[in-house]
C-alpha positions as a Python dict, from the first residue, in 0.01 Angstrom:
ca = {
    (1, 'L'): (0, 0, 0),
    (2, 'D'): (62, 74, -367),
    (3, 'D'): (-315, 91, -425),
    (4, 'P'): (-433, 442, -327),
    (5, 'G'): (-742, 288, -171),
    (6, 'E'): (-520, 108, 80),
    (7, 'N'): (-350, 417, 222),
    (8, 'P'): (-411, 435, 598),
    (9, 'P'): (-605, 726, 748),
    (10, 'P'): (-421, 1003, 932),
    (11, 'P'): (-254, 877, 1251),
    (12, 'P'): (-409, 937, 1592),
    (13, 'P'): (-356, 1287, 1735),
    (14, 'A'): (-57, 1331, 1963),
    (15, 'G'): (-111, 1161, 2298),
    (16, 'K'): (-370, 916, 2165),
    (17, 'D'): (-330, 558, 2054),
    (18, 'A'): (-549, 334, 1844),
    (19, 'D'): (-815, 173, 2063),
    (20, 'P'): (-830, -122, 2039),
    (21, 'P'): (-473, -178, 1922),
    (22, 'A'): (-394, -355, 1597),
    (23, 'P'): (-435, -617, 1470),
    (24, 'H'): (-810, -580, 1508),
    (25, 'V'): (-1094, -659, 1268),
    (26, 'F'): (-1440, -501, 1280),
    (27, 'L'): (-1719, -703, 1122),
    (28, 'A'): (-2062, -577, 1017),
    (29, 'R'): (-2342, -724, 808),
    (30, 'D'): (-2659, -615, 634),
    (31, 'T'): (-3009, -762, 629),
    (32, 'R'): (-2947, -1042, 380),
    (33, 'P'): (-3003, -1387, 535),
    (34, 'T'): (-2650, -1499, 445),
    (35, 'G'): (-2497, -1230, 663),
    (36, 'V'): (-2482, -1425, 989),
    (37, 'E'): (-2296, -1721, 842),
    (38, 'L'): (-2060, -1502, 639),
    (39, 'A'): (-1976, -1292, 944),
    (40, 'A'): (-1909, -1604, 1150),
    (41, 'A'): (-1676, -1741, 881),
    (42, 'A'): (-1492, -1410, 852),
    (43, 'S'): (-1455, -1391, 1229),
    (44, 'A'): (-1308, -1740, 1242),
    (45, 'G'): (-1062, -1656, 968),
    (46, 'A'): (-951, -1330, 1131),
    (47, 'T'): (-911, -1501, 1468),
    (48, 'A'): (-705, -1779, 1313),
    (49, 'A'): (-479, -1515, 1159),
    (50, 'G'): (-413, -1370, 1504),
    (51, 'A'): (-645, -1069, 1503),
    (52, 'A'): (-897, -970, 1767),
    (53, 'V'): (-1250, -928, 1633),
    (54, 'T'): (-1535, -692, 1716),
    (55, 'D'): (-1871, -795, 1569),
    (56, 'L'): (-2079, -483, 1507),
    (57, 'G'): (-2381, -691, 1408),
    (58, 'L'): (-2628, -525, 1174),
    (59, 'A'): (-2473, -201, 1054),
    (60, 'T'): (-2450, 15, 746),
    (61, 'T'): (-2129, 5, 546),
    (62, 'P'): (-2039, 361, 656),
    (63, 'Q'): (-2092, 266, 1021),
    (64, 'G'): (-1839, -12, 977),
    (65, 'H'): (-1593, 232, 820),
    (66, 'F'): (-1654, 482, 1099),
    (67, 'A'): (-1581, 221, 1367),
    (68, 'V'): (-1246, 141, 1205),
    (69, 'Y'): (-1158, 509, 1152),
    (70, 'A'): (-1259, 608, 1505),
    (71, 'A'): (-1071, 319, 1663),
    (72, 'Y'): (-757, 404, 1469),
    (73, 'R'): (-784, 767, 1575),
    (74, 'G'): (-861, 685, 1938),
    (75, 'W'): (-1215, 827, 1918),
    (76, 'P'): (-1534, 693, 2079),
    (77, 'R'): (-1651, 435, 1827),
    (78, 'T'): (-1975, 263, 1935),
    (79, 'E'): (-2292, 288, 1730),
    (80, 'A'): (-2432, 530, 1989),
    (81, 'D'): (-2114, 742, 1955),
    (82, 'Y'): (-2171, 753, 1580),
    (83, 'Y'): (-2528, 881, 1619),
    (84, 'D'): (-2430, 1128, 1891),
    (85, 'R'): (-2153, 1278, 1678),
    (86, 'L'): (-2372, 1333, 1372),
    (87, 'A'): (-2669, 1458, 1573),
    (88, 'R'): (-2453, 1695, 1778),
    (89, 'G'): (-2304, 1857, 1469),
    (90, 'Y'): (-2642, 1887, 1298),
    (91, 'A'): (-2810, 2030, 1609),
    (92, 'T'): (-2535, 2289, 1642),
    (93, 'L'): (-2584, 2397, 1281),
    (94, 'C'): (-2960, 2420, 1331),
    (95, 'R'): (-2916, 2638, 1639),
    (96, 'F'): (-2680, 2867, 1448),
    (97, 'E'): (-2937, 2910, 1171),
    (98, 'S'): (-3252, 2915, 1384),
    (99, 'T'): (-3364, 3256, 1257),
    (100, 'T'): (-3592, 3266, 956),
    (101, 'S'): (-3685, 3528, 701),
    (102, 'E'): (-3992, 3611, 499),
    (103, 'N'): (-3848, 3443, 189),
    (104, 'D'): (-3759, 3121, 371),
    (105, 'T'): (-3864, 2841, 134),
    (106, 'N'): (-3724, 2556, 343),
    (107, 'D'): (-3973, 2458, 612),
    (108, 'P'): (-3769, 2298, 894),
    (109, 'N'): (-4071, 2082, 980),
    (110, 'E'): (-4120, 1963, 622),
    (111, 'T'): (-4141, 1585, 601),
    (112, 'I'): (-3866, 1417, 401),
    (113, 'F'): (-3980, 1097, 233),
    (114, 'V'): (-3693, 849, 241),
    (115, 'D'): (-3666, 542, 17),
    (116, 'C'): (-3458, 303, 230),
    (117, 'A'): (-3417, 38, -45),
    (118, 'N'): (-3533, -233, 200),
    (119, 'G'): (-3187, -226, 353),
    (120, 'V'): (-3025, -188, 690),
    (121, 'G'): (-3034, 190, 658),
    (122, 'A'): (-3402, 202, 754),
    (123, 'Q'): (-3356, 95, 1115),
    (124, 'K'): (-3036, 297, 1147),
    (125, 'L'): (-3205, 612, 1016),
    (126, 'A'): (-3477, 562, 1277),
    (127, 'R'): (-3210, 555, 1549),
    (128, 'L'): (-3036, 859, 1405),
    (129, 'L'): (-3369, 1041, 1406),
    (130, 'D'): (-3409, 958, 1776),
    (131, 'A'): (-3063, 1105, 1844),
    (132, 'V'): (-3142, 1419, 1645),
    (133, 'Q'): (-3470, 1472, 1828),
    (134, 'S'): (-3298, 1412, 2162),
    (135, 'A'): (-3064, 1696, 2064),
    (136, 'N'): (-3372, 1916, 2007),
    (137, 'A'): (-3303, 1962, 1638),
    (138, 'P'): (-3573, 1969, 1369),
    (139, 'L'): (-3599, 1669, 1138),
    (140, 'S'): (-3910, 1489, 1010),
    (141, 'L'): (-3863, 1165, 816),
    (142, 'S'): (-4112, 925, 659),
    (143, 'L'): (-3925, 599, 602),
    (144, 'R'): (-4047, 387, 310),
    (145, 'N'): (-3928, 61, 158),
    (146, 'A'): (-3808, -9, 511),
    (147, 'S'): (-3829, -389, 534),
    (148, 'S'): (-3605, -513, 815),
    (149, 'T'): (-3517, -843, 644),
    (150, 'D'): (-3431, -934, 287),
    (151, 'T'): (-3610, -1266, 254),
    (152, 'N'): (-3748, -1227, -97),
    (153, 'G'): (-3478, -1036, -280),
    (154, 'S'): (-3637, -698, -210),
    (155, 'L'): (-3304, -533, -126),
    (156, 'N'): (-3240, -264, -391),
    (157, 'K'): (-3504, -424, -616),
    (158, 'D'): (-3648, -141, -827),
    (159, 'V'): (-3574, 97, -541),
    (160, 'G'): (-3273, 270, -391),
    (161, 'A'): (-3032, 543, -497),
    (162, 'D'): (-2872, 343, -777),
    (163, 'Y'): (-3211, 266, -934),
    (164, 'V'): (-3333, 626, -911),
    (165, 'Q'): (-3007, 772, -1043),
    (166, 'K'): (-2961, 533, -1333),
    (167, 'E'): (-3326, 496, -1435),
    (168, 'Q'): (-3406, 865, -1378),
    (169, 'R'): (-3737, 773, -1218),
    (170, 'V'): (-3893, 748, -873),
    (171, 'P'): (-3868, 420, -678),
    (172, 'K'): (-4112, 162, -812),
    (173, 'H'): (-4236, 83, -461),
    (174, 'G'): (-4313, 290, -155),
    (175, 'G'): (-4586, 513, -296),
    (176, 'F'): (-4354, 786, -420),
    (177, 'S'): (-4553, 840, -738),
    (178, 'E'): (-4858, 922, -526),
    (179, 'L'): (-4697, 1193, -314),
    (180, 'P'): (-4802, 1557, -355),
    (181, 'T'): (-4613, 1748, -622),
    (182, 'G'): (-4299, 1907, -484),
    (183, 'S'): (-4255, 1662, -195),
    (184, 'K'): (-3896, 1639, -75),
    (185, 'C'): (-3770, 1285, -140),
    (186, 'V'): (-3441, 1106, -74),
    (187, 'S'): (-3334, 765, -193),
    (188, 'I'): (-3050, 578, -23),
    (189, 'D'): (-2906, 244, -128),
    (190, 'G'): (-2926, -87, 55),
    (191, 'D'): (-2609, -45, 261),
    (192, 'A'): (-2665, 331, 305),
    (193, 'D'): (-2343, 463, 156),
    (194, 'R'): (-2500, 677, -117),
    (195, 'L'): (-2798, 908, -156),
    (196, 'V'): (-2978, 1116, -416),
    (197, 'Y'): (-3260, 1367, -374),
    (198, 'F'): (-3555, 1403, -610),
    (199, 'Y'): (-3884, 1588, -644),
    (200, 'D'): (-4164, 1644, -894),
    (201, 'D'): (-4140, 1983, -1059),
    (202, 'A'): (-4489, 2131, -1097),
    (203, 'T'): (-4384, 2363, -1381),
    (204, 'L'): (-4193, 2110, -1588),
    (205, 'K'): (-4425, 1825, -1486),
    (206, 'K'): (-4132, 1586, -1451),
    (207, 'T'): (-3919, 1429, -1181),
    (208, 'R'): (-3605, 1625, -1108),
    (209, 'L'): (-3299, 1440, -978),
    (210, 'L'): (-3039, 1599, -753),
    (211, 'D'): (-2754, 1350, -779),
    (212, 'G'): (-2402, 1335, -642),
    (213, 'D'): (-2287, 1620, -868),
    (214, 'K'): (-2554, 1848, -722),
    (215, 'I'): (-2473, 1735, -366),
    (216, 'A'): (-2103, 1807, -419),
    (217, 'A'): (-2189, 2150, -560),
    (218, 'L'): (-2415, 2225, -262),
    (219, 'V'): (-2151, 2123, -7),
    (220, 'A'): (-1879, 2313, -194),
    (221, 'T'): (-2102, 2620, -210),
    (222, 'R'): (-2151, 2623, 166),
    (223, 'V'): (-1790, 2540, 252),
    (224, 'G'): (-1666, 2814, 20),
    (225, 'E'): (-1906, 3069, 169),
    (226, 'L'): (-1806, 2989, 527),
    (227, 'I'): (-1433, 2998, 458),
    (228, 'T'): (-1475, 3334, 287),
    (229, 'E'): (-1668, 3464, 589),
    (230, 'C'): (-1383, 3348, 814),
    (231, 'G'): (-1166, 3616, 657),
    (232, 'D'): (-885, 3661, 409),
    (233, 'R'): (-620, 3504, 629),
    (234, 'L'): (-790, 3166, 665),
    (235, 'R'): (-902, 3170, 305),
    (236, 'S'): (-543, 3220, 192),
    (237, 'E'): (-414, 2943, 419),
    (238, 'L'): (-658, 2667, 321),
    (239, 'T'): (-678, 2481, -8),
    (240, 'V'): (-1031, 2379, -101),
    (241, 'G'): (-1107, 2146, -388),
    (242, 'V'): (-1375, 1927, -540),
    (243, 'V'): (-1278, 1587, -679),
    (244, 'Q'): (-1481, 1450, -969),
    (245, 'T'): (-1468, 1168, -1219),
    (246, 'A'): (-1509, 1183, -1595),
    (247, 'Y'): (-1881, 1112, -1541),
    (248, 'A'): (-1936, 1442, -1359),
    (249, 'N'): (-2164, 1660, -1566),
    (250, 'G'): (-1974, 1938, -1739),
    (251, 'A'): (-2219, 2196, -1605),
    (252, 'S'): (-2126, 2103, -1249),
    (253, 'T'): (-1756, 2147, -1323),
    (254, 'R'): (-1815, 2490, -1473),
    (255, 'Y'): (-2029, 2594, -1175),
    (256, 'I'): (-1763, 2491, -924),
    (257, 'E'): (-1476, 2651, -1116),
    (258, 'D'): (-1640, 2960, -1266),
    (259, 'T'): (-1911, 3050, -1013),
    (260, 'L'): (-1755, 2928, -688),
    (261, 'G'): (-1396, 2990, -792),
    (262, 'L'): (-1284, 2657, -648),
    (263, 'T'): (-1039, 2403, -783),
    (264, 'T'): (-1158, 2078, -937),
    (265, 'T'): (-954, 1769, -1007),
    (266, 'C'): (-1054, 1459, -1199),
    (267, 'T'): (-966, 1102, -1104),
    (268, 'C'): (-1048, 755, -1223),
    (269, 'T'): (-1383, 618, -1111),
    (270, 'G'): (-1406, 455, -770),
    (271, 'V'): (-1383, 583, -415),
    (272, 'K'): (-1034, 435, -382),
    (273, 'H'): (-923, 707, -624),
    (274, 'L'): (-1149, 993, -515),
    (275, 'H'): (-1087, 972, -140),
    (276, 'P'): (-706, 1007, -147),
    (277, 'A'): (-736, 1284, -408),
    (278, 'A'): (-966, 1473, -170),
    (279, 'E'): (-713, 1424, 110),
    (280, 'A'): (-464, 1626, -95),
    (281, 'F'): (-667, 1940, -9),
    (282, 'D'): (-711, 2101, 331),
    (283, 'V'): (-1083, 2067, 264),
    (284, 'G'): (-1171, 1818, -8),
    (285, 'V'): (-1520, 1740, -134),
    (286, 'Y'): (-1600, 1442, -351),
    (287, 'F'): (-1918, 1277, -472),
    (288, 'E'): (-1968, 1040, -758),
    (289, 'A'): (-2280, 1098, -968),
    (290, 'N'): (-2442, 798, -794),
    (291, 'G'): (-2441, 990, -466),
    (292, 'H'): (-2143, 824, -297),
    (293, 'G'): (-1914, 1080, -141),
    (294, 'T'): (-1820, 1295, 154),
    (295, 'A'): (-1613, 1599, 255),
    (296, 'L'): (-1277, 1572, 430),
    (297, 'F'): (-1119, 1825, 666),
    (298, 'S'): (-750, 1777, 738),
    (299, 'D'): (-625, 1796, 1097),
    (300, 'A'): (-430, 2109, 1004),
    (301, 'A'): (-742, 2271, 858),
    (302, 'L'): (-951, 2192, 1166),
    (303, 'L'): (-681, 2340, 1390),
    (304, 'K'): (-675, 2665, 1191),
    (305, 'I'): (-1055, 2680, 1187),
    (306, 'K'): (-1065, 2630, 1566),
    (307, 'Q'): (-813, 2910, 1609),
    (308, 'C'): (-1035, 3135, 1399),
    (309, 'A'): (-1343, 3042, 1604),
    (310, 'N'): (-1161, 3126, 1927),
    (311, 'D'): (-973, 3434, 1808),
    (312, 'P'): (-1041, 3707, 2067),
    (313, 'N'): (-973, 3969, 1802),
    (314, 'G'): (-1193, 3808, 1540),
    (315, 'S'): (-1525, 3950, 1426),
    (316, 'A'): (-1852, 3791, 1529),
    (317, 'K'): (-1910, 3699, 1163),
    (318, 'S'): (-1578, 3519, 1124),
    (319, 'K'): (-1614, 3332, 1452),
    (320, 'H'): (-1968, 3225, 1364),
    (321, 'A'): (-1852, 3100, 1024),
    (322, 'A'): (-1563, 2907, 1179),
    (323, 'A'): (-1790, 2750, 1439),
    (324, 'S'): (-2028, 2651, 1159),
    (325, 'L'): (-1744, 2484, 971),
    (326, 'L'): (-1649, 2285, 1282),
    (327, 'A'): (-2009, 2174, 1329),
    (328, 'L'): (-2035, 2081, 961),
    (329, 'A'): (-1719, 1871, 992),
    (330, 'E'): (-1875, 1690, 1288),
    (331, 'T'): (-2193, 1621, 1090),
    (332, 'I'): (-1990, 1455, 815),
    (333, 'N'): (-1865, 1097, 832),
    (334, 'P'): (-1492, 1148, 768),
    (335, 'A'): (-1428, 785, 684),
    (336, 'V'): (-1638, 732, 373),
    (337, 'G'): (-1954, 836, 189),
    (338, 'D'): (-2252, 798, 421),
    (339, 'A'): (-2618, 845, 326),
    (340, 'L'): (-2730, 901, 687),
    (341, 'S'): (-2471, 1170, 740),
    (342, 'G'): (-2548, 1305, 393),
    (343, 'V'): (-2912, 1371, 475),
    (344, 'L'): (-2812, 1579, 778),
    (345, 'V'): (-2547, 1768, 584),
    (346, 'V'): (-2782, 1854, 298),
    (347, 'E'): (-3065, 1954, 530),
    (348, 'S'): (-2838, 2173, 742),
    (349, 'I'): (-2713, 2357, 433),
    (350, 'L'): (-3060, 2405, 286),
    (351, 'R'): (-3172, 2537, 623),
    (352, 'A'): (-2878, 2778, 646),
    (353, 'K'): (-2935, 2910, 295),
    (354, 'K'): (-3315, 2906, 336),
    (355, 'W'): (-3348, 2705, 19),
    (356, 'G'): (-3598, 2452, -101),
    (357, 'L'): (-3512, 2178, -349),
    (358, 'H'): (-3598, 2399, -646),
    (359, 'D'): (-3356, 2668, -526),
    (360, 'W'): (-3082, 2410, -491),
    (361, 'D'): (-3165, 2253, -827),
    (362, 'S'): (-3141, 2593, -994),
    (363, 'I'): (-2773, 2658, -917),
    (364, 'Y'): (-2694, 2510, -1258),
    (365, 'E'): (-2871, 2309, -1527),
    (366, 'D'): (-2720, 1973, -1619),
    (367, 'L'): (-2613, 1924, -1976),
    (368, 'P'): (-2803, 1638, -2142),
    (369, 'S'): (-2600, 1318, -2138),
    (370, 'K'): (-2621, 967, -2277),
    (371, 'Q'): (-2452, 641, -2183),
    (372, 'I'): (-2421, 333, -2404),
    (373, 'K'): (-2263, -7, -2346),
    (374, 'V'): (-2071, -160, -2636),
    (375, 'R'): (-2012, -535, -2619),
    (376, 'V'): (-1655, -635, -2706),
    (377, 'F'): (-1463, -961, -2708),
    (378, 'D'): (-1181, -832, -2491),
    (379, 'R'): (-1215, -504, -2302),
    (380, 'S'): (-846, -511, -2206),
    (381, 'V'): (-748, -390, -2554),
    (382, 'I'): (-861, -44, -2444),
    (383, 'V'): (-610, 144, -2230),
    (384, 'T'): (-701, 488, -2094),
    (385, 'A'): (-518, 786, -1952),
    (386, 'D'): (-605, 1132, -1815),
    (387, 'A'): (-847, 992, -1553),
    (388, 'E'): (-1007, 761, -1812),
    (389, 'R'): (-1097, 1051, -2040),
    (390, 'R'): (-853, 959, -2319),
    (391, 'A'): (-789, 624, -2486),
    (392, 'V'): (-424, 556, -2565),
    (393, 'A'): (-499, 213, -2712),
    (394, 'P'): (-605, 75, -2953),
    (395, 'E'): (-426, 299, -3196),
    (396, 'G'): (-648, 545, -3376),
    (397, 'M'): (-951, 512, -3150),
    (398, 'Q'): (-905, 837, -2958),
    (399, 'A'): (-837, 1028, -3277),
    (400, 'A'): (-1166, 898, -3418),
    (401, 'I'): (-1349, 996, -3096),
    (402, 'D'): (-1198, 1346, -3123),
    (403, 'V'): (-1327, 1375, -3480),
    (404, 'A'): (-1675, 1271, -3368),
    (405, 'V'): (-1676, 1530, -3090),
    (406, 'A'): (-1541, 1805, -3314),
    (407, 'S'): (-1807, 1738, -3575),
    (408, 'F'): (-2070, 1899, -3350),
    (409, 'G'): (-1887, 2232, -3331),
    (410, 'K'): (-1715, 2423, -3053),
    (411, 'D'): (-2029, 2588, -2912),
    (412, 'Q'): (-2232, 2270, -2853),
    (413, 'N'): (-2061, 2166, -2526),
    (414, 'A'): (-1994, 1827, -2684),
    (415, 'R'): (-1780, 1588, -2479),
    (416, 'A'): (-1737, 1211, -2489),
    (417, 'F'): (-1514, 930, -2369),
    (418, 'A'): (-1502, 551, -2370),
    (419, 'R'): (-1364, 335, -2090),
    (420, 'P'): (-1360, -41, -2034),
    (421, 'S'): (-1587, -180, -1767),
    (422, 'G'): (-1417, -315, -1459),
    (423, 'T'): (-1652, -611, -1430),
    (424, 'E'): (-1773, -726, -1773),
    (425, 'D'): (-1658, -734, -2134),
    (426, 'V'): (-1824, -411, -2233),
    (427, 'V'): (-1699, -62, -2303),
    (428, 'R'): (-1892, 222, -2143),
    (429, 'V'): (-1948, 523, -2364),
    (430, 'Y'): (-2044, 858, -2213),
    (431, 'A'): (-2144, 1163, -2414),
    (432, 'E'): (-2295, 1500, -2333),
    (433, 'G'): (-2393, 1805, -2532),
    (434, 'R'): (-2603, 2118, -2536),
    (435, 'T'): (-2915, 1924, -2632),
    (436, 'S'): (-3039, 1569, -2587),
    (437, 'D'): (-3021, 1515, -2962),
    (438, 'I'): (-2652, 1607, -2962),
    (439, 'A'): (-2576, 1384, -2663),
    (440, 'D'): (-2761, 1089, -2819),
    (441, 'A'): (-2601, 1131, -3161),
    (442, 'L'): (-2254, 1173, -3016),
    (443, 'A'): (-2290, 867, -2794),
    (444, 'L'): (-2394, 658, -3094),
    (445, 'A'): (-2106, 793, -3303),
    (446, 'V'): (-1852, 707, -3033),
    (447, 'A'): (-2010, 364, -2984),
    (448, 'R'): (-1951, 298, -3351),
    (449, 'V'): (-1588, 408, -3314),
    (450, 'V'): (-1541, 169, -3023),
    (451, 'H'): (-1708, -115, -3209),
    (452, 'A'): (-1481, -63, -3509),
    (453, 'H'): (-1154, -22, -3319),
    (454, 'A'): (-1195, -250, -3017),
    (455, 'G'): (-1350, -568, -3156),
    (456, 'G'): (-1720, -514, -3100),
    (457, 'W'): (-1982, -786, -3117),
    (458, 'G'): (-2256, -798, -3377),
    (459, 'T'): (-2316, -582, -3680),
    (460, 'N'): (-2540, -306, -3545),
    (461, 'R'): (-2245, -136, -3371),
    (462, 'R'): (-2433, -122, -3046),
    (463, 'Q'): (-2493, -362, -2761),
    (464, 'P'): (-2644, -680, -2912),
}
């Protein structure tokens, strides 16, 4: 358990035991044709090792995580239980915020166009929609790129959250480029553990992306508001923080710290680092820029919030806010980032704040950024510290990066770092600045530093 990603979840509440008891393995698979054979092989191996096995069949990655988490905590854990939990929390939030105002820009009946990346999330979203509608809550989805089988390599092919976030463009398939300007769109990935929103801005005449940074800021905004409305006592008793990586846009960090007054902390990339860092807070929010993330409420925090909701001496405002926090916690998958849960969380917050996508997008403006890959012979020569934001080896490289950053002046919001890839012999350079020209020039300057100090390939000092 030295790896932070291997820390177990909180133990079951007093009086409850894990159900089923350990050792127990839950198996799930996606729509790829190899899934059945791989699941059978994994089941045989787990059985041979002495574990009982539950085959969840076709399921999203977050549904598999939820089954394990719920079983460990002694909660109801079937697929139907998963849908019921999310739908119940969302419906409660919708009932709380059922009143509208003249300036309401978020139509509760507005269709959300969902790019399902030809993954398992399509059929699971359809079932979640059924559960939401059974709970009499408003939600209208148009599911696209919703192939039920991956027989021709269509899974995540030019579609999905990763494609939209990295390419900064709408999915290549599904007719998204033909939708009316301003349509509310969501892209999830093939196993439905990440999501990003996007829309066409009529004024700027360009596609606007609301990525994981914007989702984290939205969730943190709402959580902070509700805790404040609960009163000074609860606000003083709960720690609330947002966990980011070095890739989080600097504008998002400033918004969370300066506008919301919340704490941020930076970790190495990867959910195995972000999730335990979020658990250090009473309420911890984390999202990577690619849209993978969630919000975590500790057992102690939930108990205090419940006490506030049931306080006979509390004001109607504080009790309403506490009840909203409890419903929000129920709408969130506590085990891991979940695109299905994420859609409900985002929509409930937009509904509560009476915001459209443009309102949400306007909470801060991203600083322009640029990423470059530098090919090197051996990425292991680079050693980083400070959540991968500083290079401590090879000698002299960080000092040269600092010089490059400083050359743009203190008022240009220039920032850059270089970190080795975890999967290939490349070094990933990230740079941002007040303008696109600054970000591009800084990224190129740092790429040259990496090439010179870390054994880069070729002579053009960029990826060959």
